[in-house]
Coordinates of C-alpha atoms in Angstrom, one line a residue:
X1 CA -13.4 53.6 32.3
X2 CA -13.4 50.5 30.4
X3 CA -14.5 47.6 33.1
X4 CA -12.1 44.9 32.0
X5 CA -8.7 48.0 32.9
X6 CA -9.9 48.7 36.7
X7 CA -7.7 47.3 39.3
X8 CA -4.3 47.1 36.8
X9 CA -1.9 48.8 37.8
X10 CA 0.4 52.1 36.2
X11 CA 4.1 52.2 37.9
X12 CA 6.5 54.3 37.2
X13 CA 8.7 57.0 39.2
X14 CA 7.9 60.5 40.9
X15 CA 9.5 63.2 38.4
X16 CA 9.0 66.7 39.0
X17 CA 6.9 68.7 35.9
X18 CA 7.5 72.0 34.2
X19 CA 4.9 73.9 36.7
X20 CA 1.8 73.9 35.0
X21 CA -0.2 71.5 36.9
X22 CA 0.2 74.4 39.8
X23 CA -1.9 77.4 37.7
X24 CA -4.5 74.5 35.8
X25 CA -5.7 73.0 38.7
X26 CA -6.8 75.9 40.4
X27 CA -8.7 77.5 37.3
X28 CA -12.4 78.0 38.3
X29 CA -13.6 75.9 35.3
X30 CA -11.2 72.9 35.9
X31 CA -11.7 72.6 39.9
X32 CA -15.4 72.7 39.1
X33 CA -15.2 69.7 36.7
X34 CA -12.8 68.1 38.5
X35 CA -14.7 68.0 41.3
X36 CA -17.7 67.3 39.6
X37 CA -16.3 64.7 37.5
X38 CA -14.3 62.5 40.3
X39 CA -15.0 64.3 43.2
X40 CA -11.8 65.3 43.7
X41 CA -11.1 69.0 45.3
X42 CA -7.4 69.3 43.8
X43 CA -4.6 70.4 45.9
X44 CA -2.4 73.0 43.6
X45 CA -0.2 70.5 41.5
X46 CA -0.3 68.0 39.6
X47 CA 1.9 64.6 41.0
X48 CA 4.5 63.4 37.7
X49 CA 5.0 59.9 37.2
X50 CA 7.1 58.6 34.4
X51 CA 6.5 55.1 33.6
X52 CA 9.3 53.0 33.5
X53 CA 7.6 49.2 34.1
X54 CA 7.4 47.1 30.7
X55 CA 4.5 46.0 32.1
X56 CA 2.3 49.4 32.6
X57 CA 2.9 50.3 29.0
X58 CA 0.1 48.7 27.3
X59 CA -2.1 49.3 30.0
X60 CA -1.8 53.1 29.8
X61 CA -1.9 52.7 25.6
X62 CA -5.4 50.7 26.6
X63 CA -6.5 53.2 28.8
X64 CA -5.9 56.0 26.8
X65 CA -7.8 54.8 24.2
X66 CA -11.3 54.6 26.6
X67 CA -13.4 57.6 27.0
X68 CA -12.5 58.6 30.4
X69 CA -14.0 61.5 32.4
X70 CA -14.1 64.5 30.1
X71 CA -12.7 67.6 30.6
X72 CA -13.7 70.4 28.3
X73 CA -11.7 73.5 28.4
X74 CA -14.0 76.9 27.5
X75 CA -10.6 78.6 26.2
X76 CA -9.1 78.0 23.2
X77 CA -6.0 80.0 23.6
X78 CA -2.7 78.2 22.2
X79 CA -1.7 76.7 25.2
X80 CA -5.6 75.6 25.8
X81 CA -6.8 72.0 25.5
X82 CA -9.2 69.5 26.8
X83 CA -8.3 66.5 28.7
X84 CA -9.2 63.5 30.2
X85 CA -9.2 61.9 33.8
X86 CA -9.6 58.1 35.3
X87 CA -9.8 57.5 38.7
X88 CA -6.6 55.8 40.5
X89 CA -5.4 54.9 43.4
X90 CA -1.7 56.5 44.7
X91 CA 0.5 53.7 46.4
X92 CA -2.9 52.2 47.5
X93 CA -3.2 55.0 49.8
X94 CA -4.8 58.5 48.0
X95 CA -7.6 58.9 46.1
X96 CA -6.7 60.6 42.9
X97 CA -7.3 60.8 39.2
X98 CA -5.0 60.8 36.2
X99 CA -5.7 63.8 33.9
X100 CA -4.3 63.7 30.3
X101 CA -4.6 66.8 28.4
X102 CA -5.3 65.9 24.6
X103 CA -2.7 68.0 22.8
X104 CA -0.3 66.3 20.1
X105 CA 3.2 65.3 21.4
X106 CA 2.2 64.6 25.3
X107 CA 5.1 62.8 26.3
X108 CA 4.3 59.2 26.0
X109 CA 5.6 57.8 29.5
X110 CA 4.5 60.8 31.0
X111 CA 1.0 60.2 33.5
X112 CA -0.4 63.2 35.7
X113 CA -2.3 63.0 38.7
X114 CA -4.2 65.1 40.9
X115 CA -5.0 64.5 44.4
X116 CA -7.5 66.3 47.3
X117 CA -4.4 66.1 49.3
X118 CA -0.1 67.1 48.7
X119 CA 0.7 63.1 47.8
X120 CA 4.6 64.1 48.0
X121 CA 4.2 65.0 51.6
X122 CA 1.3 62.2 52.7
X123 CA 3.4 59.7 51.3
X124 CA 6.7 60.7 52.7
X125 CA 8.0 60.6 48.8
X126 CA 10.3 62.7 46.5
X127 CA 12.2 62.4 42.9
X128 CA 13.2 59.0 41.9
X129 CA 10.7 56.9 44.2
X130 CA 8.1 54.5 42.8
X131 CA 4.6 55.0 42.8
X132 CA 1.8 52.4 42.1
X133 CA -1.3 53.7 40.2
X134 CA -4.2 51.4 40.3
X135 CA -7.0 51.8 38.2
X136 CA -10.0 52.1 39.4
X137 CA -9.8 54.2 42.2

């Protein structure tokens, strides 16, 4: 990640997804590189956070735009991609990583994160609460 984006911060409310983060994370090739690329073991799931802070908007244009931790899928089915992951911190609590799949029209407020642990349950939250991503893990 680039140096000078570690320790800002990504906020933005807990939104539930469309279900996909369940079946990805638990795909033999993307645990492996998951865990080999953050360390992360991922529970099944990904956590949804829209951004809604003025503020965390340029940040995640910035960080989207460095190189990451790469994610190369093997497949190349339709609804197969590659993505890329930065380490964060959830509510200054969880280890976890962002993962952004690199397909065209990825919603643009729209940040994914994956976690060793259920963050909905460790951190007592649900729909509609904030949650704090810092950078940097």
């Amino acid at each position: 990640m680039a140096g000078s984006l570690s320790g800002e911060k990504l906020i933005g409310r807990l939104a539930t997804g469309i279900g996909m983060g369940k079946i990805f994370t638990q795909l033999d090739w993307a645990k492996e590189q998951f865990v080999a690329g953050t360390g992360i073991d991922p529970f099944p799931g990904t956590v949804n956070v829209i951004l809604d802070d003025p503020e965390s908007f340029p940040v995640w244009v910035r960080l989207k735009k460095t190189d990451g931790i790469r994610m190369n899928n093997p497949n190349d089915g339709p609804h197969d991609c590659d993505a890329k992951c930065w380490p964060v911190t959830i509510d200054g609590r969880i280890a976890g990583a962002i993962v952004f799949p690199l397909v065209d029209g990825y919603p643009p407020a729209q940040v994914e994160i994956i976690a060793a642990e259920n963050v909905r349950a460790a951190l007592d939250i649900e729909d509609g609460d904030t949650v704090t991503l810092t950078l940097g893990g």
